[in-house]
CSV table of C-alpha atoms in Angstrom, one decimal:
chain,number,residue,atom,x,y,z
A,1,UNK,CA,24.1,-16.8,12.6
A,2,UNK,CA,24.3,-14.1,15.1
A,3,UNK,CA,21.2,-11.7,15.2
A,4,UNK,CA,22.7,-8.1,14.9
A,5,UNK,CA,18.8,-6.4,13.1
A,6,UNK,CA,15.8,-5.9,14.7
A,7,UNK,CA,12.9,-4.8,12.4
A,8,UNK,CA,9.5,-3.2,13.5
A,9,UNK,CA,6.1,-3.7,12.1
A,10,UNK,CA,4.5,-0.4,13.3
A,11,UNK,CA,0.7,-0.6,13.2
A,12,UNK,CA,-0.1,-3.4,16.0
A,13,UNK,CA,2.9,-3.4,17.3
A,14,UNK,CA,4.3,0.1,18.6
A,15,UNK,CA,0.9,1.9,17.5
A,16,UNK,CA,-2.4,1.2,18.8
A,17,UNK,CA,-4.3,2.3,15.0
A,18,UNK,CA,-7.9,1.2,14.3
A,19,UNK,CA,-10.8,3.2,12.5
A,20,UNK,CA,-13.5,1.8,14.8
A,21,UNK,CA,-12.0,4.6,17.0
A,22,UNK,CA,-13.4,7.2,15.2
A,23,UNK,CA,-16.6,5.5,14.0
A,24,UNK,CA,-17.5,4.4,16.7
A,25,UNK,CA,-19.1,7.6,18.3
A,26,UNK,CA,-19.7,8.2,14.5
A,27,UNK,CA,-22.0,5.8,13.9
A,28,UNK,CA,-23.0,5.4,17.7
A,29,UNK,CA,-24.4,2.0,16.1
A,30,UNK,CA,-22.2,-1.0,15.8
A,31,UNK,CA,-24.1,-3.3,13.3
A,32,UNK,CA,-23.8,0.1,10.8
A,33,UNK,CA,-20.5,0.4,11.7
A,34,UNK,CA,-18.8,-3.2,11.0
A,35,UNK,CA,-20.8,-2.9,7.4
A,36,UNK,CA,-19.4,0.1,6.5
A,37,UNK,CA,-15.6,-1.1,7.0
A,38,UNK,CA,-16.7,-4.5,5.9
A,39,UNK,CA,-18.0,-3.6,3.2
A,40,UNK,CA,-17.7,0.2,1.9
A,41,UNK,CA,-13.9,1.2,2.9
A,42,UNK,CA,-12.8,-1.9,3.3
A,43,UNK,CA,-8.9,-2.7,4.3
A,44,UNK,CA,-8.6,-3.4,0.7
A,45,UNK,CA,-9.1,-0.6,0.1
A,46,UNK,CA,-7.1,1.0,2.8
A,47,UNK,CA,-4.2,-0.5,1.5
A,48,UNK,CA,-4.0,1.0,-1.6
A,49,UNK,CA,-3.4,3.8,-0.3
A,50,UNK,CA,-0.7,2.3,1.7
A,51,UNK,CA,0.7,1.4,-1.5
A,52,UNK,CA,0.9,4.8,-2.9
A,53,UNK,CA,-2.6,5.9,-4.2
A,54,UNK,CA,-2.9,9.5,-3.2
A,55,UNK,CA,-6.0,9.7,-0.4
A,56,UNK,CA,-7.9,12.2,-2.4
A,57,UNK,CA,-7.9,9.8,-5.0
A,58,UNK,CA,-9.1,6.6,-2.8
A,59,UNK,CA,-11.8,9.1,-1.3
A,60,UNK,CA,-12.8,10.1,-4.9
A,61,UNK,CA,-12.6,6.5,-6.4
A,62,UNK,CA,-14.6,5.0,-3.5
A,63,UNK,CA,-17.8,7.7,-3.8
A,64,UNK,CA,-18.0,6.7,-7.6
A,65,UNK,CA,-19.0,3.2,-6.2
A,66,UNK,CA,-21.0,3.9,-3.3
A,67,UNK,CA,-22.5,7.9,-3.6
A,68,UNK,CA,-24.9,7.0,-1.1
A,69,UNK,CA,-22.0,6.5,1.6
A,70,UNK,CA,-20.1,9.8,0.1
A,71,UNK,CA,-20.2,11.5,3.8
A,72,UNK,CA,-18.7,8.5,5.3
A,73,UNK,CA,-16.2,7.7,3.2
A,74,UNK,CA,-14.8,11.6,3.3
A,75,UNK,CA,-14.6,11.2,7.0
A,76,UNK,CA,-12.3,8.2,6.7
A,77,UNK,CA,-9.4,10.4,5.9
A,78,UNK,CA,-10.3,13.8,7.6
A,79,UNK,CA,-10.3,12.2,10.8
A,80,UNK,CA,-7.3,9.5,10.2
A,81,UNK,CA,-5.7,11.3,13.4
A,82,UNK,CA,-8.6,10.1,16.0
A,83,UNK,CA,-8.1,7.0,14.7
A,84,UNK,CA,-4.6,6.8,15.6
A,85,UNK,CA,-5.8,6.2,19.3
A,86,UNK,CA,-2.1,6.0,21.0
A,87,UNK,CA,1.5,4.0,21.4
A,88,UNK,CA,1.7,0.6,22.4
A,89,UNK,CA,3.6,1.0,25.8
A,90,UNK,CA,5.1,-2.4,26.2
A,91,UNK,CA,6.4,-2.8,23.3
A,92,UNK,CA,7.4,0.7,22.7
A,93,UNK,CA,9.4,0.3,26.0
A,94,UNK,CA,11.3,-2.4,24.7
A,95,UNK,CA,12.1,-0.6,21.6
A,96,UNK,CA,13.7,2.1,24.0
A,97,UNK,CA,16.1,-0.4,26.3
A,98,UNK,CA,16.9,-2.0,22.7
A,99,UNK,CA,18.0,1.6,21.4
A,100,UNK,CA,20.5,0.8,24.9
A,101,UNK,CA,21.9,-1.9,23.2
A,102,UNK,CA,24.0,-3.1,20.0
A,103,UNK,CA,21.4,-4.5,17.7
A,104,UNK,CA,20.4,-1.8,14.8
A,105,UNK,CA,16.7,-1.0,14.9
A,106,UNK,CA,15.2,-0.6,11.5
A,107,UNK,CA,11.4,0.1,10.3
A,108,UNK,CA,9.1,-1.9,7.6
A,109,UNK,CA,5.8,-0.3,7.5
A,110,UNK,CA,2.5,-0.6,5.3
A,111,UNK,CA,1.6,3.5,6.0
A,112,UNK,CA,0.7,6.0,3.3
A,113,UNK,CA,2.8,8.4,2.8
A,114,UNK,CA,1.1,11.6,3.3
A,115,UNK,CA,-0.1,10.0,6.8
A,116,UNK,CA,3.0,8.9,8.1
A,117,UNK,CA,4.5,12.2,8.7
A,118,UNK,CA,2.1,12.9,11.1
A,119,UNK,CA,2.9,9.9,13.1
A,120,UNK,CA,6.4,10.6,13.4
A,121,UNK,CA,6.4,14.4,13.9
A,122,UNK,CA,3.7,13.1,17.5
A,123,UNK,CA,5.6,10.5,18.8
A,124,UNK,CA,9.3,10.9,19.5
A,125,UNK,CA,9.8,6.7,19.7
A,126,UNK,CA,10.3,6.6,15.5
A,127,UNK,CA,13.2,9.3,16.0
A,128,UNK,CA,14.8,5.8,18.1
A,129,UNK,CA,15.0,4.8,14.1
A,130,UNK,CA,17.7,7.1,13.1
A,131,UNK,CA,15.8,7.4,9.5
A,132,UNK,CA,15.9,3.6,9.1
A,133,UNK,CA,12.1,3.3,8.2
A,134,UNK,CA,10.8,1.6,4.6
A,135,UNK,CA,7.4,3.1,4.0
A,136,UNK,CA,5.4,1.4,1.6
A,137,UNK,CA,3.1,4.5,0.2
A,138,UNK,CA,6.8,6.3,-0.4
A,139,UNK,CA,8.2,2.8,-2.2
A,140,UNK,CA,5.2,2.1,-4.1
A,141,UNK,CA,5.2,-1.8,-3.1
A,142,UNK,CA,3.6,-3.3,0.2
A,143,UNK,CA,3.9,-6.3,2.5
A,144,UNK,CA,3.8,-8.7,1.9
A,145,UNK,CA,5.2,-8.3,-1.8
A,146,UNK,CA,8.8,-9.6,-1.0
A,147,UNK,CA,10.5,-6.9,-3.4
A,148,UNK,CA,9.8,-4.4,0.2
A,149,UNK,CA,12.0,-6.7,2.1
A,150,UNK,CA,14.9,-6.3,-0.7
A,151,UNK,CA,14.6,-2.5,-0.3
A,152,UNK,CA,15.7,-2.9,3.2
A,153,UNK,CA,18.2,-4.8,2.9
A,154,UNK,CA,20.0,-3.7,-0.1
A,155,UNK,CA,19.1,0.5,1.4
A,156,UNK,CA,20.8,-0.8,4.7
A,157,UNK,CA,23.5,-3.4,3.4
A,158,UNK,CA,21.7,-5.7,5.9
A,159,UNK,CA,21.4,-9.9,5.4
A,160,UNK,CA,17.9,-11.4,6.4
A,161,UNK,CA,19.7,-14.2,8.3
A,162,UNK,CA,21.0,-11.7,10.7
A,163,UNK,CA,18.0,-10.1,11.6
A,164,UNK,CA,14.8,-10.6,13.3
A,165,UNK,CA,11.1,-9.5,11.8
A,166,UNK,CA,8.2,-8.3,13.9
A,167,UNK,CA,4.6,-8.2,12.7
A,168,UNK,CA,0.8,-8.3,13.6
A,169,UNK,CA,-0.1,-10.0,10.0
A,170,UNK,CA,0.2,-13.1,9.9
A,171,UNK,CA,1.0,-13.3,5.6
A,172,UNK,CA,3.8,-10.9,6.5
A,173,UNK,CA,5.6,-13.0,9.3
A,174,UNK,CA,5.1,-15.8,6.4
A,175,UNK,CA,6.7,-14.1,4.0
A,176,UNK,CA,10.0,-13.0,6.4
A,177,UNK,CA,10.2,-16.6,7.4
A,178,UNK,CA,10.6,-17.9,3.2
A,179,UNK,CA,13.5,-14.9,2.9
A,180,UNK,CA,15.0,-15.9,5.8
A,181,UNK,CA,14.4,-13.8,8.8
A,182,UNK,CA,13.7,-14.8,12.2
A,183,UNK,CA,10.1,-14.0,13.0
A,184,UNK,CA,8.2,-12.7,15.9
A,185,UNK,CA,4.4,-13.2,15.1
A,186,UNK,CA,2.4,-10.0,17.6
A,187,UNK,CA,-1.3,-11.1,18.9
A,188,UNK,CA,-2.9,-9.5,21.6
A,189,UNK,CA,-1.1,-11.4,24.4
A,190,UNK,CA,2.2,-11.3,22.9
A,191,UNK,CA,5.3,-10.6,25.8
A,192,UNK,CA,7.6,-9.0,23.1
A,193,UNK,CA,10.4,-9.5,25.8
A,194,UNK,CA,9.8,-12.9,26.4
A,195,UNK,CA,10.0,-13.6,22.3
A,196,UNK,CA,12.7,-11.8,22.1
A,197,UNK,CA,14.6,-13.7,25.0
A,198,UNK,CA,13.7,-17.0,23.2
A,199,UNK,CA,16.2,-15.7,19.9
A,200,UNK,CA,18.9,-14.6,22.5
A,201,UNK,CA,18.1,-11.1,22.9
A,202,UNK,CA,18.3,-10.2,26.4
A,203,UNK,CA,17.0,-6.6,27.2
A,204,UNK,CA,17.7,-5.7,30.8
């Protein structure tokens, strides 16, 4: 089946996102650091809020457990922004020369939705989208629940055998693989091009 969809993964893949950029002159202490987003805002609960829970909500709910760490946990989401350190070049390159070509770019993201606004009003590479972007804080449902695939498809009259899925979670790329997309599992030394040569997808 020829591959006429290419989906991104946004955190880890075009965007360069991680909370030890902000704690880390925070805390200015690592050890205290890693326990607090080990152990007090936790990507579990993160997520929830990339699943729709409203922030002031995850901020409130989280001070009921741990009062002691209120000061903390209100940073979190007051300084979400400094966290958010910058693109991923590469791959965000990629996604440009692919904009050049036939394939239709699409967008599957775990994001809150009162976050991701701010993401796509500071860099002009999600405009490259054309709209085409699943939010999972605006759809109530998150990866790697497979009922956020079927929005996609059925929202873009798309079929999962036609398109290829790109991810830095590892459950995610398992989950696109048992509905029938091509994968392209992101680590660290990933050459997005070179993957994306390996399906057929040339980008000059």
């Amino acid at each position: 089946m020829k591959i006429k969809n290419i989906i991104f993964d946004f955190g880890g893949v075009l965007m360069d996102w991680n909370p030890r950029y902000f704690f880390k002159d925070y805390f200015n202490d690592d050890e205290k650091m890693e326990y607090f987003l080990k152990n007090i805002a936790q990507d579990e609960w993160n997520i929830e809020q990339d699943r729709g829970r409203s922030l002031s909500e995850g901020t409130e709910i989280q001070i009921k457990k741990f009062p002691e760490w209120e000061k903390e946990i209100r940073a979190y989401y007051d300084n979400w922004t400094v966290m958010l350190k910058s693109d991923i070049p590469q791959n965000v390159d990629i996604l440009r020369k692919l904009k050049n070509t036939d394939y239709h770019l699409f967008g599957l993201t775990n994001w809150s939705a009162e976050t991701f606004p701010y993401a796509l009003e500071n860099y002009d590479f999600f405009q490259l989208f054309d709209g085409k972007i699943v939010v999972s804080g605006t759809e109530k449902l998150i990866k790697p629940d497979p009922k956020i695939w079927q929005v996609l498809l059925e929202r873009y009259n798309i079929q999962a055998n036609e398109s290829v899925f790109i991810d830095d979670n590892l459950k995610n790329i398992e989950m696109a693989q048992s509905l029938g997309f091509k994968t392209i599992h992101i680590l660290p030394d990933t050459d997005l091009k070179q993957e994306l040569a390996h399906l057929g997808i040339e980008i000059q």
